[in-house]
Coordinates of C-alpha atoms and ligand atoms in Angstrom, one line a residue:
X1 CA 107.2 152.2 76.7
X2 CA 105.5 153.7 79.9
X3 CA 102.1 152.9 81.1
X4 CA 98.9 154.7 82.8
X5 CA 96.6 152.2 84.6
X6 CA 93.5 153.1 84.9
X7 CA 91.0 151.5 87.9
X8 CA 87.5 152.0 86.8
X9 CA 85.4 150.8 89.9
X10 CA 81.4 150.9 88.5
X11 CA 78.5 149.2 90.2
X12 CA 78.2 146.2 88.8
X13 CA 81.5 145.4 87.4
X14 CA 85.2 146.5 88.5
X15 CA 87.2 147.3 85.2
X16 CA 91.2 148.0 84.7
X17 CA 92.7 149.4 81.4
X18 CA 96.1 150.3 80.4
X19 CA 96.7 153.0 78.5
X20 CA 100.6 153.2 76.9
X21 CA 102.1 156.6 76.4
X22 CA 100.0 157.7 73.0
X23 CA 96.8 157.0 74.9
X24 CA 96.1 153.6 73.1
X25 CA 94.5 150.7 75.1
X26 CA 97.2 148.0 75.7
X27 CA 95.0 145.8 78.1
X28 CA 91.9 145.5 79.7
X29 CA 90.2 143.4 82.2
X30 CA 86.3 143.4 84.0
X31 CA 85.4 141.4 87.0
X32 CA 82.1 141.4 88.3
X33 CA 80.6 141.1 91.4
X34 CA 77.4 140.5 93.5
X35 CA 74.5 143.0 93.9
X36 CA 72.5 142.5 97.8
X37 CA 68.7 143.4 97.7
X38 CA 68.2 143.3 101.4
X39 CA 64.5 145.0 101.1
X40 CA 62.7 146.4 98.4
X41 CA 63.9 148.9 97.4
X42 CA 67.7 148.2 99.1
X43 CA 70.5 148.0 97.4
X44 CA 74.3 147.2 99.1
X45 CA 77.5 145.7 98.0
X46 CA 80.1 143.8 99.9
X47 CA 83.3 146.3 100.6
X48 CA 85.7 142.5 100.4
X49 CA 84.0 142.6 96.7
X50 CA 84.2 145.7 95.6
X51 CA 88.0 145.8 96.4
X52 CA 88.8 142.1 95.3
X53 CA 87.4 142.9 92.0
X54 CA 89.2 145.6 91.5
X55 CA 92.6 144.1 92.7
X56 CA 91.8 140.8 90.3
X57 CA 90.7 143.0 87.3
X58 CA 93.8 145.2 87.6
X59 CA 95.8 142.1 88.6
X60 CA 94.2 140.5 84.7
X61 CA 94.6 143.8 82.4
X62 CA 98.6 143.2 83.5
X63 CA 98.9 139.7 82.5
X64 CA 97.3 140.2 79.4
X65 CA 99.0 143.5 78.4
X66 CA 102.1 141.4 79.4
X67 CA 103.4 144.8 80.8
X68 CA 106.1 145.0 84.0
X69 CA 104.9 147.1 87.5
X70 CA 107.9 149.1 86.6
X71 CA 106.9 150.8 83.6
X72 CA 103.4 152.1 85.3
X73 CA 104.5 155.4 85.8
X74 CA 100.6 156.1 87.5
X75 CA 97.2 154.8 88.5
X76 CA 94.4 156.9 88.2
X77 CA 90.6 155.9 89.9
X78 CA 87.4 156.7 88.6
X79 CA 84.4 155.1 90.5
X80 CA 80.9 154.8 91.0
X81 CA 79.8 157.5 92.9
X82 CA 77.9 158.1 96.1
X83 CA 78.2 154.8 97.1
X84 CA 79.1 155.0 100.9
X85 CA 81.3 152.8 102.8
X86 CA 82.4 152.4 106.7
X87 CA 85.9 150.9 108.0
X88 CA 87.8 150.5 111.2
X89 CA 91.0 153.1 110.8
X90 CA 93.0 150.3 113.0
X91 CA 92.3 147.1 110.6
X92 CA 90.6 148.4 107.6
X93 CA 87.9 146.0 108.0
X94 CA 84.4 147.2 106.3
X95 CA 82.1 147.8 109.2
X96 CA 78.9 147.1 107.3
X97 CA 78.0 146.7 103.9
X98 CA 78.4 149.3 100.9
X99 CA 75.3 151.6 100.9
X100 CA 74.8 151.4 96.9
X101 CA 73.8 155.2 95.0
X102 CA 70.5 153.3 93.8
X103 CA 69.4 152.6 97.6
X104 CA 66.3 154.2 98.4
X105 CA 66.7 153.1 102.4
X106 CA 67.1 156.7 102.9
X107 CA 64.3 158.2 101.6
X108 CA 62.4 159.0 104.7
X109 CA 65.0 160.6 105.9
X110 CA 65.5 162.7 103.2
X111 CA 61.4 163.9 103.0
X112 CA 61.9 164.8 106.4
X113 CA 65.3 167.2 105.7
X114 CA 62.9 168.6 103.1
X115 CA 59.5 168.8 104.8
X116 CA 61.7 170.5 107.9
X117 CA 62.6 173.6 105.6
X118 CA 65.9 172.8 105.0
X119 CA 65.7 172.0 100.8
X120 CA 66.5 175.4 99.7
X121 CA 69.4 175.6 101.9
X122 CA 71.0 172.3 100.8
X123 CA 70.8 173.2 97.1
X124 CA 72.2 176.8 97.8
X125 CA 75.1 175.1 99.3
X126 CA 76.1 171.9 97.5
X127 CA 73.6 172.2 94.1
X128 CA 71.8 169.0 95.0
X129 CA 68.4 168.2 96.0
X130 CA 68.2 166.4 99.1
X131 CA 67.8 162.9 97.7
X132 CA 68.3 159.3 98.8
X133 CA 70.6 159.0 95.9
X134 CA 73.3 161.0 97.4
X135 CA 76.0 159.6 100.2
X136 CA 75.4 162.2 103.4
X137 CA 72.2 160.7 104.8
X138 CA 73.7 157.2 103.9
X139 CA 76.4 157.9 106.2
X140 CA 73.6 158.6 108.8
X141 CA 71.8 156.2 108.5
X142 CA 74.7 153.7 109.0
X143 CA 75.6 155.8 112.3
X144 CA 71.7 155.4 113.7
X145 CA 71.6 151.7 112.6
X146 CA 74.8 150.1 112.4
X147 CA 76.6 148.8 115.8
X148 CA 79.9 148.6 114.9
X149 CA 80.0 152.2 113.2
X150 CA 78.5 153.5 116.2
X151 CA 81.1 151.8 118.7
X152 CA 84.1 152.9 115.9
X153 CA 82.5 156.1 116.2
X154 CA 82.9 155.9 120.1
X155 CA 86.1 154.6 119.8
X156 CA 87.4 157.0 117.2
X157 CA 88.1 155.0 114.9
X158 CA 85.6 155.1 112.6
X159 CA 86.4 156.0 108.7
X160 CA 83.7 156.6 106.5
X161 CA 84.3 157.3 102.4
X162 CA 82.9 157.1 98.8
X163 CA 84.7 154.3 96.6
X164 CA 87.6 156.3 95.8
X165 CA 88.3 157.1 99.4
X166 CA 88.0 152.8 100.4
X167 CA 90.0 151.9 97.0
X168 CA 92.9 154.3 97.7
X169 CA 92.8 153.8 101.8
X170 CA 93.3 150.0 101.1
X171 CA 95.8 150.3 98.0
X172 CA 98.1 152.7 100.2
X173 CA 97.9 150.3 102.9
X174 CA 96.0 152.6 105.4
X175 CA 98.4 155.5 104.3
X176 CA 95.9 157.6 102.6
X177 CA 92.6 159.3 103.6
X178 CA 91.6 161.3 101.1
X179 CA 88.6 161.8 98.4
X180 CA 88.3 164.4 95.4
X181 CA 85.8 167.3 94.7
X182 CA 84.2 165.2 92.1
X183 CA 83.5 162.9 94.4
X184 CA 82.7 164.8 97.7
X185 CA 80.2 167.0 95.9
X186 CA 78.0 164.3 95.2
X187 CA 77.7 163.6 99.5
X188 CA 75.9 166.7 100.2
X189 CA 78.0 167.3 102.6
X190 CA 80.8 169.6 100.8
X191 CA 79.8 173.2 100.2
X192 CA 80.3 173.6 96.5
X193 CA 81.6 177.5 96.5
X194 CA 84.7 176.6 98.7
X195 CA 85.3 172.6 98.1
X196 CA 85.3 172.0 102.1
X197 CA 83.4 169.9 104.4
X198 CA 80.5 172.2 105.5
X199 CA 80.0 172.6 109.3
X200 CA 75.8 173.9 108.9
X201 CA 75.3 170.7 106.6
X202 CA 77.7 167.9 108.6
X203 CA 75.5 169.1 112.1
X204 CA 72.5 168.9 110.0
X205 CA 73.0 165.2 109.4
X206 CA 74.7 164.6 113.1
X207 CA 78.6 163.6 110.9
X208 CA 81.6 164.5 112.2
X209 CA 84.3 166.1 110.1
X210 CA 86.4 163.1 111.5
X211 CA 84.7 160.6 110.3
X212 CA 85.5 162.1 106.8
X213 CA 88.6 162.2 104.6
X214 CA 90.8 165.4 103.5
X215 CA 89.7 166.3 100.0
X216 CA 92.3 166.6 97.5
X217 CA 92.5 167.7 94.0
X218 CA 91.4 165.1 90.7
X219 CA 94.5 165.1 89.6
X220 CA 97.8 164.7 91.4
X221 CA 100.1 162.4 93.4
X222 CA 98.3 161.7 96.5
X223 CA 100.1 158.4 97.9
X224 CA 102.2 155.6 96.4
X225 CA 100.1 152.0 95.9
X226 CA 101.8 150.0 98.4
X227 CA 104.6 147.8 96.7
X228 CA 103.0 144.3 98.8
X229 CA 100.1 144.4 95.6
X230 CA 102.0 144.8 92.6
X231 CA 105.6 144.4 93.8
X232 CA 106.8 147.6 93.4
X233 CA 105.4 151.3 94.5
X234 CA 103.6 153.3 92.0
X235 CA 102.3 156.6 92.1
X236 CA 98.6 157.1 92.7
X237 CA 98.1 160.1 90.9
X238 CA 94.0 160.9 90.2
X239 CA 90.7 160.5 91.3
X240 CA 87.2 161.5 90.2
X241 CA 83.6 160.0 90.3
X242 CA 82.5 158.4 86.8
X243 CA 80.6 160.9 85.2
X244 CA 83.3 163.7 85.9
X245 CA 86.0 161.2 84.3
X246 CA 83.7 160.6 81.6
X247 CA 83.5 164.5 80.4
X248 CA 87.1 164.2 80.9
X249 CA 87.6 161.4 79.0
X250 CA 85.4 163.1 76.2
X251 CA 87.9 165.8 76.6
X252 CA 84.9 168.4 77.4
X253 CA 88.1 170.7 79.2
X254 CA 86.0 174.2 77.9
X255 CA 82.5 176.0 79.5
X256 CA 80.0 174.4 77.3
X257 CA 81.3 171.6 76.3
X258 CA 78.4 168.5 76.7
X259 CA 79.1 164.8 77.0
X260 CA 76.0 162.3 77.2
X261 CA 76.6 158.4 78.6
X262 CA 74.2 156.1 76.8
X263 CA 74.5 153.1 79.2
X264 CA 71.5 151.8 81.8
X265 CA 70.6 155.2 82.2
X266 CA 71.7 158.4 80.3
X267 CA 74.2 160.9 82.6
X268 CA 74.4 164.5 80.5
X269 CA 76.9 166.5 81.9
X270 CA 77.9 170.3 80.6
X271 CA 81.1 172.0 81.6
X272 CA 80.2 175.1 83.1
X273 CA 83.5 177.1 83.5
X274 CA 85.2 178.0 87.0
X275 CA 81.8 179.6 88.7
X276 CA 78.9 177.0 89.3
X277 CA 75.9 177.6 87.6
X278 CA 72.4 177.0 89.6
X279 CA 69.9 175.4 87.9
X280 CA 67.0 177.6 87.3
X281 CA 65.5 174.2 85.5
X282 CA 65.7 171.1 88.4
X283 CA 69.2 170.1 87.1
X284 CA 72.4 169.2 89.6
X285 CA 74.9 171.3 89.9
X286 CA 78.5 169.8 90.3
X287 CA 82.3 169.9 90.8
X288 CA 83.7 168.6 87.5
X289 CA 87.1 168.7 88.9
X290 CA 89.8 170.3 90.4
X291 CA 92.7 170.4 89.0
X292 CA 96.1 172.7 90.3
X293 CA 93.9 174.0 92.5
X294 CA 91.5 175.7 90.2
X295 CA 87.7 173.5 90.0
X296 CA 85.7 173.3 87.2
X297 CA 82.0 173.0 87.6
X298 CA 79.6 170.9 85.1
X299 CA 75.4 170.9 85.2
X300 CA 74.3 167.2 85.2
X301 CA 71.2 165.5 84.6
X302 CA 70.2 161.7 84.5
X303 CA 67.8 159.5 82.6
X304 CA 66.8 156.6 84.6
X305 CA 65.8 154.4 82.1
X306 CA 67.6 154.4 78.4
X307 CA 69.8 151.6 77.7
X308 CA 67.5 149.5 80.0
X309 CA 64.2 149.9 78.0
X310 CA 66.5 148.3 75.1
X311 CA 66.8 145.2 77.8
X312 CA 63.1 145.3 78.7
X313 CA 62.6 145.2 75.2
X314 CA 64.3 142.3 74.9
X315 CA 63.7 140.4 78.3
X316 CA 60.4 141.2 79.6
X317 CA 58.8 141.8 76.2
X318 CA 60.6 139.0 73.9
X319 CA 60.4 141.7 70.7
X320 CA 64.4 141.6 70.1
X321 CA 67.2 139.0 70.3
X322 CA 69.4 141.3 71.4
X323 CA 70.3 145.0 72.1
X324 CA 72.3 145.4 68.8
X325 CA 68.9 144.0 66.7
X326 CA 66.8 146.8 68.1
X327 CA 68.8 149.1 65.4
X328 CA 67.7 147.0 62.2
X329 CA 64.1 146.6 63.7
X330 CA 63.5 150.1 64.3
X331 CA 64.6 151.4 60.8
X332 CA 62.6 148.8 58.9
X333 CA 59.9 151.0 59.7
X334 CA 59.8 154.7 58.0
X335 CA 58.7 155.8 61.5
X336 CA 56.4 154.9 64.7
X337 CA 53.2 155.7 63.0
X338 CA 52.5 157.9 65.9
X339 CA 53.1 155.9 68.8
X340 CA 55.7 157.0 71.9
X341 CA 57.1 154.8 74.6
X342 CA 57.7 156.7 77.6
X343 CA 59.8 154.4 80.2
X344 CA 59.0 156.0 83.4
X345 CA 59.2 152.5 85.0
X346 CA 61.1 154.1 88.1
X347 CA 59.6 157.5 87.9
X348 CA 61.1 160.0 85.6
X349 CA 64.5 161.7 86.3
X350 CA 65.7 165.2 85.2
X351 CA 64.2 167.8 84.4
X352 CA 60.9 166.3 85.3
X353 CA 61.6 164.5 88.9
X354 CA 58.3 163.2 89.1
X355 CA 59.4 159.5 91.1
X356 CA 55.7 158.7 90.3
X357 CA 55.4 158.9 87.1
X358 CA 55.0 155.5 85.5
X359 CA 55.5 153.9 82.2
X360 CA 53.6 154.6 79.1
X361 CA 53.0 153.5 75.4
X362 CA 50.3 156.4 73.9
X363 CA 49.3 156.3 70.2
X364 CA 48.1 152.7 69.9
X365 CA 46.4 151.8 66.4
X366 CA 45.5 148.6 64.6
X367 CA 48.5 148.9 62.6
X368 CA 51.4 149.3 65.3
X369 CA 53.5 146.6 64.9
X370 CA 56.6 145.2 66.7
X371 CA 59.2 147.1 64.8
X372 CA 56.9 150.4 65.8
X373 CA 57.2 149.9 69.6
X374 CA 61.0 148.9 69.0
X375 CA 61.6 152.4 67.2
X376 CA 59.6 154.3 69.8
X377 CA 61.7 152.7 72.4
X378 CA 64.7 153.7 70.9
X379 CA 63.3 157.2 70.1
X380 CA 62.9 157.8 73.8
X381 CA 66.2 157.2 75.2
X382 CA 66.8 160.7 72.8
X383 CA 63.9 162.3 73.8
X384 CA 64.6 161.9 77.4
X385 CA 68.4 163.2 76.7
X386 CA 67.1 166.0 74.6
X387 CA 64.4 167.3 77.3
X388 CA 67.9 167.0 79.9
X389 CA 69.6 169.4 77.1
X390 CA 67.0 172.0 76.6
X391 CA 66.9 172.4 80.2
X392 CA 70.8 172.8 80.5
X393 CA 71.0 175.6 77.6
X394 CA 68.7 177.5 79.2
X395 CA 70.9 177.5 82.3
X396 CA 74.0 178.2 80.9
X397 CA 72.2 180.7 78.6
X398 CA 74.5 178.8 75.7
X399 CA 73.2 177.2 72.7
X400 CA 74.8 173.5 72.3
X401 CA 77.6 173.5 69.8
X402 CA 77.5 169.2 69.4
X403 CA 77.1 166.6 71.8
X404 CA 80.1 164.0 72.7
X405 CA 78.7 160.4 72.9
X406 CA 79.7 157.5 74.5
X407 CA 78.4 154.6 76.6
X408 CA 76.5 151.2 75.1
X409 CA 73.9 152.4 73.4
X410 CA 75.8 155.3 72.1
X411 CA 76.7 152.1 69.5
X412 CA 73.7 152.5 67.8
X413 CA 73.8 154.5 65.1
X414 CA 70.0 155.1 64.5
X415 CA 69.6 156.4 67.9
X416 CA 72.4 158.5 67.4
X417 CA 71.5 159.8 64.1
X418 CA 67.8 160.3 65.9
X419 CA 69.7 162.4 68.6
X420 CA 71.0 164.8 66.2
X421 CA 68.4 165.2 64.0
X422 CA 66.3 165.8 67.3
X423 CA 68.8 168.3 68.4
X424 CA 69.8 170.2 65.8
X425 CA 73.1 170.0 66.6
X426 CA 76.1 167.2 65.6
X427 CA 76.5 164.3 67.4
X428 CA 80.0 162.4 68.4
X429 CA 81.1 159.2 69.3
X430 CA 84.8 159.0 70.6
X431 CA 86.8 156.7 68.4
X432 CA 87.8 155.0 72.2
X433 CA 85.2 152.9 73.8
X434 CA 86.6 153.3 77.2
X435 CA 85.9 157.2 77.5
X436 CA 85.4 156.9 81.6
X437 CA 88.8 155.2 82.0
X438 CA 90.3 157.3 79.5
X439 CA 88.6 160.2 82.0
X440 CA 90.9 158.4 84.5
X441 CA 94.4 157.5 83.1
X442 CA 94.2 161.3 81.6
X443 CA 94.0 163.0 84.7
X444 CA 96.8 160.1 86.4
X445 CA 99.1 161.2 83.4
X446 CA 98.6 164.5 83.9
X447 CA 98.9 164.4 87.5
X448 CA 102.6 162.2 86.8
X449 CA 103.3 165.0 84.3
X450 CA 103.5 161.8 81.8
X451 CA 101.5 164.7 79.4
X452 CA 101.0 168.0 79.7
X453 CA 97.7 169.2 78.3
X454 CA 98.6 169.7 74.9
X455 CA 99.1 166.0 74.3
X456 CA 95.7 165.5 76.1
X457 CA 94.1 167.9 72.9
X458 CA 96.1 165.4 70.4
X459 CA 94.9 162.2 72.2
X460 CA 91.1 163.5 72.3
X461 CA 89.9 161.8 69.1
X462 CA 87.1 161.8 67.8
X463 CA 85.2 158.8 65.7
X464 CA 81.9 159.1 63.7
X465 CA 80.1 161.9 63.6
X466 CA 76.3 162.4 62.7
X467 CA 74.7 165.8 61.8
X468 CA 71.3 167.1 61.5
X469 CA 68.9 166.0 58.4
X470 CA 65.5 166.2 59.7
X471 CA 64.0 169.5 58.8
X472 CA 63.4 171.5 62.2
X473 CA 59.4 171.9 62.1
X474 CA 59.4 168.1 61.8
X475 CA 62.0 167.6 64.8
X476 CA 59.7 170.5 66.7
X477 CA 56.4 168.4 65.9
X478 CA 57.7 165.1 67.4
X479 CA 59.4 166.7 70.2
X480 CA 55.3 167.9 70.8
X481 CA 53.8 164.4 70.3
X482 CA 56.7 163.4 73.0
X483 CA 55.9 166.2 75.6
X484 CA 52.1 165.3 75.3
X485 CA 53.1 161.7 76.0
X486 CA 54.9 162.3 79.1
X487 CA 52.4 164.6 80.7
X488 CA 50.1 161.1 80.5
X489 CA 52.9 159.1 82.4
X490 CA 53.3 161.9 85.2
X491 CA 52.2 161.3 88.6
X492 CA 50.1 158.1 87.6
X493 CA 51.1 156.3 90.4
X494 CA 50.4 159.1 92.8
X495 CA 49.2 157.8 95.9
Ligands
ADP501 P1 76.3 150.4 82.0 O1 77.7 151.0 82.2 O2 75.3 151.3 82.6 O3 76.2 149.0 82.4 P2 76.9 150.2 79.2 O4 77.6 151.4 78.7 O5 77.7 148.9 79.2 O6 76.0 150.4 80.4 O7 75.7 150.0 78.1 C1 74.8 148.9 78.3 C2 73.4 149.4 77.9 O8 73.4 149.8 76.5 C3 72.4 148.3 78.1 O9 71.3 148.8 78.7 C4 72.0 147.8 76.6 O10 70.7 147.5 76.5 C5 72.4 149.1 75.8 N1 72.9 148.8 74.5 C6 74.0 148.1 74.2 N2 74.1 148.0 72.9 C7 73.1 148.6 72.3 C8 72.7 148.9 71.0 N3 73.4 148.5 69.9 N4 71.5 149.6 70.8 C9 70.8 150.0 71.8 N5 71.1 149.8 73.1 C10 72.3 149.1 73.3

């Protein structure tokens, strides 16, 4: 039997799987590791960590799979994205902390790109809107303010990189620089039309094209793990940022096809076909990946808050034992009796970007109970996904045929019946709970020629499916009561 490992780097948690040569999961293994709030607002991670975890949970998932280096025929990486990191090219040692997606510390910086007239610009040219959440200006900010990436800067010798870049630097021994369009789209620094490092943008945030690795495609050898880690050499064959292995792994390979991640936050991402597609409705636009030298483009929009209002409901507000109760609670109620949660508690996210807009619960009577505010809970984390997929059919002009599932909450099978009836449209859940690895080991088999695509198509399996049985004028009238309810969250906390 031969084996694809899959290295699936997230933020809190560094996860391995091994997939054997029908794409079922032999092994699997999760480490996790520290979060750093320096500030409000802050968030970093330790480099020594994020690589330690990684090594220990790859390290675990071959013990327990009780499977030999030798029969790993590839490792494929998908990672948290826009997470920026610094090293010395000489030593490989991290010359500052991990600048975490979520960190807002570059924020200011940001307003200013925007209130200097260059917005427009930056979305023309990478799809994105110049946010904190994205790696360029975190790479600045670490030149303005870190000493030792200034002086490796001086010196030379200075290496910055996304996860994928760090992981595969350090597992090739120093031997490979290089990141994936998946990955370097989300830095706002790669021009999206020709997958290069753009000159106008890299000047624009003072970032030197040496500083930066070669971008590669997704899928692909592009250096040999060195044989010091697992005792032998294997083939490191693909690379791609989370969300793009996700809709991968959900084997969305066709313009159109839509995958939605239930975890913290929702990520819905829509393959768009081999031209990208610019949002006419405040959504990202995105390498999906490139693979053989031809890209594949996706429109993506987040949900801050899903999954997470599950744990509010049960930490903060004591109504639930546990994430898996919320599904009984909510349907021993016929419905929420009017009421609607809205959990802006970090602003709202796509197609709304309104960072102060604040949480809501509208529609209070004498009779809500518990099980009322559980269910409109719940009934948000669709709302918010639905809003994300009107705006997406109207940019790709294309009705939705069904929506892949996947993620935590993607386990519960009232929201997901909720989602459909909401949408219209059927709903999917992949019979393989590890979709973002799968994402991963796919394109590393792929990349190996392990499988050719047509053994991808039989692999892609499906597991329960849930169709519309709301009538439409009753889906329409609660989608209403919804929209009302989150134009009485927005800009509440607007200063
Ligand atoms: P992440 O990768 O963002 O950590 P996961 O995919 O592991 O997220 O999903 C965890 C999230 O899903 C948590 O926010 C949790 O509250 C939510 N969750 C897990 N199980 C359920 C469930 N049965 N019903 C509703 N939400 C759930």
């Amino acid at each position: 039997m031969k084996y694809v490992l899959a290295l699936d780097q997230g933020t809190t948690s560094s996860r391995a799987v091994l997939f054997d040569q029908h794409a079922a999961v032999k092994a699997s293994c999760a480490v996790a590791f520290d979060q750093h709030y320096p500030k409000p607002g802050w968030v970093s991670h330790r480099p020594q960590d994020i690589l330690n975890s990684q090594l220990e949970a790859m390290r675990g998932a071959i013990r327990r799979g009780g499977v030999d280096a030798a029969d790993i025929c590839a490792v494929g990486i998908s990672n948290q994205r826009e997470t920026a990191l610094a090293w010395d090219a000489r030593t490989g040692e991290p010359l500052c902390d991990a600048i975490v997606w979520q960190c807002r510390r570059t924020a200011p910086l940001c307003l200013a790109l925007t209130r200097a007239g260059h917005g427009e610009r930056i979305r023309e040219k990478t799809g994105l809107l110049p946010d904190a959440y994205f790696s360029g200006t975190k790479f600045a900010w670490m030149l303005a303010n870190e000493p030792g990436v200034k002086q490796a800067a001086q010196a030379g010798t200075l290496r910055f990189g996304t996860v994928d870049s760090f992981l595969i630097w350090h597992l090739t021994g120093g031997k490979t620089y290089v990141t994936d369009p998946s990955n370097a789209s989300r830095t706002m620094l790669m021009n999206l039309n020709t997958c290069s490092w753009d000159d106008e943008l890299l000047a624009l945030l003072g970032i030197k094209r040496e500083y930066l690795p070669r971008i590669v495609d997704t899928s692909g050898v592009v250096g040999q793990m060195d044989a010091a880690i697992l005792g032998r050499e294997i083939p490191i064959a693909a690379l791609a940022g989370d969300q793009q292995a996700a809709l991968f792994g959900q084997g969305c390979i066709e313009r159109g096809m839509v995958k939605n991640t239930y975890g913290t936050g929702c990520f819905v991402l829509m393959q768009t076909g081999e031209t990208p597609v610019w949002s006419q409705n405040r959504l990202l636009t995105t390498v999906a990946w490139t693979i053989g030298g031809k890209t594949a483009y996706a429109l993506e929009g987040s949900v801050f808050v899903a999954g997470a209002v599950v744990q509010w409901l049960r930490d903060e507000l004591g109504l639930i034992q546990s994430a898996q109760e919320s599904e009984a609670v909510a349907r021993s109620v016929a419905d929420t009796g009017g009421v609607y949660v809205v959990p802006a508690f970090t602003g709202l996210g796509a197609p709304y970007w309104d960072m102060y807009a604040r949480g809501t619960i509208v529609g209070l009577t004498r009779g809500t109970g518990r099980a009322h505010l559980v269910r409109a809970a719940l009934e948000s984390i669709a709302y918010q996904s639905c809003d994300v997929i009107r705006a997406m059919e109207k940019d790709s002009r294309a009705l939705l045929p069904l929506l892949r599932v996947d993620g935590g909450a993607s386990q519960n099978d009232f929201l997901m019946q909720f989602q459909s009836d909401l949408l219209g449209v059927s709903v999917v859940r992949m019979r393989n709970f590890e979709v973002t690895a799968q994402g991963a080991a796919f394109l590393a088999g792929l990349g190996v020629g392990l499988w050719q695509w047509a053994d991808l198509s039989a692999f892609w399996q499906a597991g329960d499916s849930f169709t519309p049985t709301m009538p439409r004028e009753q889906a329409g009238a609660l989608l209403d009561g919804w929209h009302k309810a989150v134009g009485r969250s927005q800009a509440w906390a607007n200063p």
